[in-house]
Amino acid sequence: MRAPLRPDELHLPGFHRIEVVDESGSTNTELVAAVRADPGAWPAPSALVAEHQTAGRGRAGRSWASPPHASLIVSTLLRPAVPAERLGWLPLLAGTAVVRAVSADDGGGPDDGAWGLAVKWPNDVLVRADSPVTGLGGYRKVAGILAEVVPEIVPAGGAGEPAAVVLGIGLNVSQTAAELPVETASSLALAGYGDLDRTALLAALLREVAVVVDRWEAAGGDPVTSGLADECARVSATLGTRVRAELAGDAGVVEGEAVRLDATGALVIRTAAGQERVVSAGDVHHLR
């Protein structure tokens, strides 16, 4: 029997509201709608957590569901005080926060490679696997991230307040192989993390998200001066590998080595001809 979350242990410093519900179609969809309807009821940062999600949304409109009490499904309302062109870093920072939270819970840390977690550009967290699969190499997907700017009718604090962003994170914790939808997915339990306490892990995750966003804001959204660009690079499964990027909107394919992230969080790929192409949106496949 999988244990439910313990909401009374989720009173985290800095968070104004953490709401846990039994079921949600999509926590991102519901939180976006709630913020639009009543921005004052969801001051930043706040979070909506679901024990069971039936119609989760990923990037490019992909949908997924999760068994009850098997995942961490959380959408966080943020108002990052950074230039709008830097918001592309948010999924990468969230992925780094996932790595840090799981590593801390497992007794490791962001520089300890023993835990085998890594971030795939732009919005997935991967875990090491014994056998390779197409597109991911020796990894499986353990978490997905979706950041959405909220199209508010009236900003909560007036025209000068930063835009609201809903950051959704879905982390597979205790799923068995039979409960996963595709062979490219995994869970922390399958990866050998054992019986993790989801409440403690959720608290750690929310704290890490708050820490990286605070550092990012303090540097005016500059990932280099904040040190976050280096941290993202250290946990990246994409940088330094050969990749094929299928560009958004059927705009073609770019293949080459993923060499760095630019100031906006876009992926820079160096082709075999030595040309550097900047990819801001698309599906990236790791090539063996």
Coordinates of C-alpha atoms in Angstrom, one line a residue:
M1 CA 0.0 0.0 0.0
R2 CA 1.5 3.4 -1.0
A3 CA 1.2 6.0 1.6
P4 CA -0.5 9.4 0.9
L5 CA 1.3 12.7 1.4
R6 CA 1.2 14.3 4.8
P7 CA 0.0 17.9 4.1
D8 CA 0.5 19.0 7.7
E9 CA 4.3 18.6 7.2
L10 CA 4.4 20.9 4.1
H11 CA 4.4 24.3 5.8
L12 CA 7.6 25.5 4.2
P13 CA 9.3 28.9 4.9
G14 CA 8.7 31.3 2.0
F15 CA 5.7 29.4 0.5
H16 CA 2.4 31.2 1.0
R17 CA 0.2 28.3 0.1
I18 CA 0.6 24.5 -0.6
E19 CA -2.6 22.8 -1.5
V20 CA -2.8 19.0 -1.8
V21 CA -5.7 17.4 -3.7
D22 CA -6.6 13.8 -4.2
E23 CA -7.0 14.0 -8.0
S24 CA -6.4 16.5 -10.8
G25 CA -6.8 16.3 -14.5
S26 CA -3.7 18.5 -14.8
T27 CA -2.3 20.5 -12.0
N28 CA -0.8 23.0 -14.5
T29 CA -4.2 23.6 -16.1
E30 CA -6.0 23.9 -12.8
L31 CA -3.4 26.3 -11.3
V32 CA -3.3 28.5 -14.4
A33 CA -7.1 28.8 -14.3
A34 CA -7.1 29.5 -10.5
V35 CA -4.5 32.2 -10.9
R36 CA -6.4 33.9 -13.7
A37 CA -9.7 33.7 -11.7
D38 CA -8.2 35.0 -8.4
P39 CA -4.5 36.0 -8.5
G40 CA -4.6 37.2 -4.9
A41 CA -5.5 33.7 -3.7
W42 CA -2.2 32.3 -5.1
P43 CA 0.7 34.6 -4.1
A44 CA 4.1 33.6 -5.3
P45 CA 5.4 31.1 -4.5
S46 CA 2.5 28.8 -4.0
A47 CA 2.0 25.2 -5.1
L48 CA -0.8 22.8 -6.1
V49 CA -0.1 19.1 -5.5
A50 CA -2.1 16.1 -6.7
E51 CA -1.9 12.6 -5.4
H52 CA -3.3 11.3 -8.8
Q53 CA -3.2 13.0 -12.2
T54 CA -5.4 11.7 -15.0
A55 CA -4.6 14.0 -17.9
G56 CA -1.2 15.6 -17.3
R57 CA 0.2 17.8 -20.0
G58 CA 3.8 17.6 -21.3
R59 CA 5.6 19.7 -23.8
A60 CA 4.1 19.8 -27.3
G61 CA 0.7 18.8 -26.0
R62 CA 1.6 15.3 -24.9
S63 CA -0.6 13.7 -22.2
W64 CA 0.1 11.2 -19.5
A65 CA -1.5 9.8 -16.3
S66 CA -0.1 8.6 -13.0
P67 CA -1.2 5.9 -10.5
P68 CA -2.3 7.3 -7.1
H69 CA 0.5 7.9 -4.6
A70 CA 3.2 6.8 -7.0
S71 CA 4.5 10.1 -8.1
L72 CA 5.2 13.7 -7.1
I73 CA 2.9 15.9 -9.2
V74 CA 3.3 19.5 -8.3
S75 CA 2.7 22.9 -10.0
T76 CA 4.3 25.9 -8.5
L77 CA 3.2 29.5 -9.1
L78 CA 6.2 31.8 -9.4
R79 CA 6.8 35.4 -10.4
P80 CA 10.5 35.4 -11.4
A81 CA 11.9 39.0 -11.4
V82 CA 14.0 38.3 -14.5
P83 CA 13.9 39.6 -18.1
A84 CA 11.3 37.8 -20.1
E85 CA 14.0 36.5 -22.6
R86 CA 15.6 34.6 -19.7
L87 CA 12.5 32.5 -18.8
G88 CA 13.8 29.7 -21.1
W89 CA 16.2 28.8 -18.3
L90 CA 13.4 28.0 -15.9
P91 CA 12.8 24.3 -16.9
L92 CA 16.6 23.8 -16.8
L93 CA 16.8 25.3 -13.3
A94 CA 13.9 23.1 -12.2
G95 CA 15.6 20.0 -13.6
T96 CA 18.7 20.9 -11.6
A97 CA 16.5 21.4 -8.5
V98 CA 15.0 17.9 -9.0
V99 CA 18.5 16.4 -9.2
R100 CA 19.6 18.2 -6.0
A101 CA 16.4 17.2 -4.1
V102 CA 16.7 13.5 -5.0
S103 CA 20.4 13.5 -4.4
A104 CA 20.0 15.1 -0.9
D105 CA 17.3 12.6 0.0
D106 CA 19.6 9.8 -1.1
G107 CA 22.5 11.2 0.9
G108 CA 24.4 12.5 -2.1
G109 CA 24.8 15.9 -3.6
P110 CA 24.8 17.7 -7.0
D111 CA 28.5 16.9 -7.5
D112 CA 28.2 13.2 -6.5
G113 CA 27.7 11.2 -9.7
A114 CA 26.7 8.0 -7.8
W115 CA 23.0 8.8 -7.9
G116 CA 23.0 8.8 -11.7
L117 CA 20.5 11.6 -12.4
A118 CA 20.9 14.0 -15.2
V119 CA 18.9 16.7 -17.1
K120 CA 18.1 16.3 -20.7
W121 CA 17.5 19.6 -22.6
P122 CA 15.1 21.3 -22.3
N123 CA 12.8 19.8 -19.7
D124 CA 13.4 16.2 -18.7
V125 CA 15.2 14.5 -15.8
L126 CA 16.8 11.2 -16.6
V127 CA 18.2 8.3 -14.5
R128 CA 20.9 5.8 -15.4
A129 CA 19.7 2.5 -16.9
D130 CA 21.4 -0.8 -17.6
S131 CA 20.5 -1.0 -21.2
P132 CA 20.3 1.8 -23.9
V133 CA 17.1 3.0 -25.6
T134 CA 16.7 5.0 -28.8
G135 CA 16.9 8.7 -28.2
L136 CA 18.1 8.5 -24.6
G137 CA 21.2 6.2 -24.7
G138 CA 21.9 4.7 -21.3
Y139 CA 19.1 6.7 -19.5
R140 CA 15.4 6.5 -18.8
K141 CA 13.1 9.5 -18.2
V142 CA 12.1 9.8 -14.5
A143 CA 10.7 13.4 -14.5
G144 CA 9.1 15.9 -16.9
I145 CA 8.9 19.7 -16.5
L146 CA 6.5 22.2 -18.1
A147 CA 6.7 25.9 -17.5
E148 CA 3.8 28.1 -18.7
V149 CA 3.4 31.9 -18.5
V150 CA -0.1 32.7 -17.2
P151 CA -2.1 34.9 -19.4
E152 CA -3.6 36.9 -16.6
I153 CA -6.6 39.2 -17.1
V154 CA -5.3 41.7 -14.5
P155 CA -1.9 41.2 -12.9
A156 CA -2.1 40.7 -9.2
G157 CA 0.2 43.6 -8.2
G158 CA -0.4 45.9 -11.2
A159 CA 1.4 46.4 -14.4
G160 CA 4.8 46.6 -12.8
E161 CA 4.7 43.1 -11.3
P162 CA 6.6 40.2 -13.0
A163 CA 4.5 37.8 -15.1
A164 CA 3.2 34.8 -13.3
V165 CA 4.7 31.4 -14.4
V166 CA 3.3 28.0 -13.5
L167 CA 6.1 25.5 -13.2
G168 CA 4.9 21.9 -13.4
I169 CA 7.0 18.9 -12.3
G170 CA 6.0 15.3 -12.5
L171 CA 8.5 12.9 -10.8
N172 CA 8.1 9.1 -11.0
V173 CA 8.8 7.7 -7.5
S174 CA 7.5 4.2 -6.9
Q175 CA 6.0 3.0 -10.2
T176 CA 6.7 -0.6 -11.2
A177 CA 7.7 -1.4 -14.8
A178 CA 4.1 -2.5 -15.6
E179 CA 2.8 0.9 -14.4
L180 CA 5.0 3.0 -16.8
P181 CA 3.5 3.9 -20.2
V182 CA 6.7 3.5 -22.3
E183 CA 10.0 1.7 -22.2
T184 CA 11.9 5.0 -22.1
A185 CA 10.4 5.8 -18.7
S186 CA 11.6 4.7 -15.2
S187 CA 11.0 5.5 -11.6
L188 CA 13.2 6.2 -8.7
A189 CA 12.3 2.8 -7.2
L190 CA 13.2 1.0 -10.3
A191 CA 16.5 2.8 -10.4
G192 CA 17.4 1.5 -7.0
Y193 CA 16.4 4.4 -4.7
G194 CA 14.3 2.1 -2.5
D195 CA 11.3 3.3 -0.5
L196 CA 11.6 7.1 -0.6
D197 CA 9.3 9.2 1.6
R198 CA 7.3 11.3 -0.9
T199 CA 6.5 14.0 1.7
A200 CA 10.1 14.6 2.6
L201 CA 11.0 14.4 -1.1
L202 CA 8.3 16.9 -2.1
A203 CA 9.5 19.3 0.7
A204 CA 13.1 19.0 -0.5
L205 CA 12.0 19.6 -4.1
L206 CA 10.0 22.8 -3.3
R207 CA 12.9 24.1 -1.2
E208 CA 15.4 23.5 -4.0
V209 CA 13.1 25.2 -6.6
A210 CA 12.9 28.2 -4.3
V211 CA 16.7 28.3 -3.7
V212 CA 17.6 28.2 -7.4
V213 CA 14.9 30.8 -8.4
D214 CA 16.1 33.1 -5.6
R215 CA 19.7 32.9 -6.8
W216 CA 18.6 33.5 -10.4
E217 CA 16.5 36.5 -9.4
A218 CA 19.3 37.9 -7.2
A219 CA 21.6 37.9 -10.3
G220 CA 18.9 39.6 -12.5
G221 CA 18.3 36.4 -14.4
D222 CA 21.9 36.0 -15.3
P223 CA 22.7 32.3 -15.1
V224 CA 26.4 32.8 -15.3
T225 CA 26.9 35.3 -12.5
S226 CA 24.6 33.3 -10.3
G227 CA 26.7 30.2 -10.9
L228 CA 23.6 28.3 -12.1
A229 CA 24.8 27.9 -15.7
D230 CA 27.8 25.9 -14.4
E231 CA 25.5 23.8 -12.1
C232 CA 23.1 23.1 -15.0
A233 CA 26.1 22.1 -17.2
R234 CA 27.4 19.7 -14.5
V235 CA 24.1 17.8 -14.4
S236 CA 23.4 17.9 -18.1
A237 CA 23.1 14.6 -20.0
T238 CA 22.9 16.6 -23.3
L239 CA 25.9 18.8 -23.4
G240 CA 29.0 17.1 -24.9
T241 CA 26.9 14.5 -26.7
R242 CA 25.9 14.0 -30.3
V243 CA 22.2 14.9 -30.7
R244 CA 19.6 15.3 -33.3
A245 CA 17.2 18.2 -32.8
E246 CA 13.8 18.0 -34.5
L247 CA 12.8 21.7 -34.6
A248 CA 9.4 22.9 -33.6
G249 CA 6.8 23.6 -36.3
D250 CA 8.4 21.1 -38.7
A251 CA 11.2 23.6 -39.2
G252 CA 13.7 20.8 -40.0
V253 CA 16.4 18.8 -38.2
V254 CA 19.8 19.8 -36.8
E255 CA 22.4 17.2 -36.0
G256 CA 25.8 17.6 -34.3
E257 CA 27.4 18.0 -30.9
A258 CA 25.5 19.9 -28.1
V259 CA 28.2 22.3 -27.0
R260 CA 26.6 24.8 -24.7
L261 CA 23.6 26.8 -23.5
D262 CA 23.2 30.4 -24.6
A263 CA 22.1 33.4 -22.5
T264 CA 18.4 32.5 -23.0
G265 CA 18.8 28.8 -22.2
A266 CA 18.7 27.7 -25.8
L267 CA 20.9 24.8 -26.9
V268 CA 23.8 25.4 -29.2
I269 CA 24.6 22.6 -31.6
R270 CA 27.8 22.4 -33.6
T271 CA 27.2 20.6 -36.9
A272 CA 29.8 18.3 -38.7
A273 CA 30.5 21.3 -40.9
G274 CA 31.5 23.4 -37.9
Q275 CA 28.4 25.6 -38.0
E276 CA 26.8 26.5 -34.7
R277 CA 23.0 26.4 -34.7
V278 CA 20.9 27.7 -31.8
V279 CA 17.9 25.6 -31.0
S280 CA 15.3 27.3 -28.8
A281 CA 12.5 24.7 -29.1
G282 CA 12.2 21.2 -30.4
D283 CA 12.7 17.5 -29.5
V284 CA 16.3 16.5 -28.9
H285 CA 17.4 12.9 -29.3
H286 CA 20.7 11.6 -27.9
L287 CA 22.6 9.7 -30.5
R288 CA 24.8 6.7 -29.7

